[in-house]
Amino acid sequence: MSGTRLFQIVYELLEKGHTTAPALADKLEVSTRTIYRDIEALSSAGIPVCAETGRNGGVFLLQDFVLDRAVLSEHERQEILTGMQSIFAAGYPNGDELFTKLSALFHMDSESWIEVDFSRWGKSACDNEKFEKLKRALMEHKEIRILYENTRSERTARIVQPIKLSYQSKEWYLKAFCLAKQDFRLFKLNRMLELEVLEQTFEPKPYPDQEQNWQQPYPCIVLLFAGELAYRVYDEFDESQITRQKNGDLIVCACMPVDAWLVGYVLSFGAQVEIREPAYLKEMVAAQAWEIYQKNRKP
């Protein structure tokens, strides 16, 4: 007997309310006799599935039935609650109330053991409002108008069709189809200065394969960090990318894009980092450091 099929029967009845054994048999590709055996098994497990013959008969759940702990194991219930805690921490409205109801339904302790907050320091209200608007647009397939600041410090107003939120490399992104460019684009949420949900709906398009967008052939960057910065190095790089020297210094080898962000990142370490490779990154950082010096030196 397939446990997955039993779940499918319950979900089908929860969704439709009423069906027939032959219809279930056809959908699940089994015999009608098998469906009746499954119904008997569900009833024995405490799920009130009824089967009636006759013109108005069929298969249905008793009125007011809800999917409760009888269907889910203790481990599965705990996994659901843990997942819900992470979602609520990202700004889902009425999260505490819903979590309490789920805990009561599952007869499990509602004490929170994990705390996750994806919002920026001092920006929780703004970020949570942005999440709520995006959730609505994604769920209802509505276009949004955004004012976006790109990496060249250019602000552009565009209308996009949101497809999915993605958390990648410590940042939130929106995968969307841009109407102006007629192509798929990745938008960093922190750079969305304004966001408006429009009434225009759309038919979602599948976003291109993730590997085509994230896995780019970036150059290998080699950096030498002073040992006292180990706390930052281990925060931001995987241990497999780090080699500790006898004197405590750390050499990091990582593949990443060489852009304005990387230059600013390296400068944030001041004189406690040395660029080993590539040579052109040394020149970029040195030029930026000289410009900073020129702007801030005493007259």
CSV table of N, CA and C in Angstrom, one decimal, residues 14 20 24 44-45 48 60 87 90-91 101 118 128 135 140 153 192 199 222 227 242 247 265 290-292:
chain,number,residue,atom,x,y,z
A,14,LEU,N,-10.0,17.0,0.3
A,14,LEU,CA,-10.0,18.3,0.9
A,14,LEU,C,-10.2,19.4,-0.1
A,20,THR,N,-15.7,10.4,-6.7
A,20,THR,CA,-16.2,9.0,-6.7
A,20,THR,C,-14.9,8.1,-6.7
A,24,LEU,N,-11.2,8.6,-8.5
A,24,LEU,CA,-9.9,8.5,-7.8
A,24,LEU,C,-9.0,7.5,-8.4
A,44,SER,N,-9.4,3.5,9.3
A,44,SER,CA,-8.8,2.8,10.4
A,44,SER,C,-7.8,3.7,11.1
A,45,ALA,N,-7.2,4.6,10.3
A,45,ALA,CA,-6.1,5.5,10.9
A,45,ALA,C,-6.8,6.7,11.5
A,48,PRO,N,-11.8,10.5,8.8
A,48,PRO,CA,-13.2,10.2,8.5
A,48,PRO,C,-13.6,10.2,7.0
A,60,PHE,N,-16.2,11.0,0.3
A,60,PHE,CA,-16.1,12.4,0.8
A,60,PHE,C,-15.6,12.3,2.3
A,87,ILE,N,9.8,31.4,7.7
A,87,ILE,CA,9.0,32.2,6.8
A,87,ILE,C,8.4,33.4,7.6
A,90,ALA,N,10.7,36.4,8.1
A,90,ALA,CA,11.0,37.2,6.9
A,90,ALA,C,10.0,38.3,6.7
A,91,GLY,N,9.0,38.4,7.6
A,91,GLY,CA,8.0,39.4,7.6
A,91,GLY,C,6.6,39.0,7.2
A,101,LYS,N,-1.7,28.8,16.2
A,101,LYS,CA,-2.8,27.9,15.8
A,101,LYS,C,-2.2,26.6,15.3
A,118,PHE,N,15.7,38.6,8.1
A,118,PHE,CA,16.4,38.9,6.8
A,118,PHE,C,16.4,40.4,6.5
A,128,ASN,N,9.8,44.6,5.3
A,128,ASN,CA,8.7,43.7,5.5
A,128,ASN,C,7.5,44.2,4.6
A,135,LYS,N,4.9,39.5,-2.3
A,135,LYS,CA,4.2,38.3,-2.1
A,135,LYS,C,2.8,38.3,-2.8
A,140,GLU,N,-0.7,36.5,-7.0
A,140,GLU,CA,-1.8,36.9,-7.9
A,140,GLU,C,-1.3,37.2,-9.3
A,153,SER,N,24.8,53.3,-10.7
A,153,SER,CA,24.2,54.4,-10.1
A,153,SER,C,23.1,55.1,-10.9
A,192,MET,N,15.6,48.3,-4.9
A,192,MET,CA,14.3,48.7,-5.4
A,192,MET,C,13.9,49.9,-4.5
A,199,GLU,N,-2.5,46.5,-11.3
A,199,GLU,CA,-3.7,45.6,-11.5
A,199,GLU,C,-3.6,44.7,-12.7
A,222,VAL,N,43.1,35.9,-5.4
A,222,VAL,CA,43.9,35.5,-4.3
A,222,VAL,C,44.2,36.7,-3.4
A,227,GLY,N,46.2,37.8,10.2
A,227,GLY,CA,45.6,36.8,11.1
A,227,GLY,C,44.5,37.4,12.0
A,242,ILE,N,40.2,28.7,2.2
A,242,ILE,CA,41.2,29.4,3.1
A,242,ILE,C,42.4,28.5,3.5
A,247,ASN,N,52.4,31.9,10.4
A,247,ASN,CA,52.4,33.1,11.2
A,247,ASN,C,50.9,33.5,11.5
A,265,TYR,N,34.9,46.2,-1.3
A,265,TYR,CA,35.1,45.1,-0.3
A,265,TYR,C,36.5,45.0,0.2
A,290,TRP,N,43.7,55.9,-4.1
A,290,TRP,CA,44.3,57.3,-4.4
A,290,TRP,C,43.2,58.3,-4.5
A,291,GLU,N,42.1,58.0,-5.2
A,291,GLU,CA,41.0,58.9,-5.3
A,291,GLU,C,40.4,59.3,-4.0
A,292,ILE,N,40.3,58.3,-3.1
A,292,ILE,CA,39.7,58.6,-1.7
A,292,ILE,C,40.7,59.5,-1.0
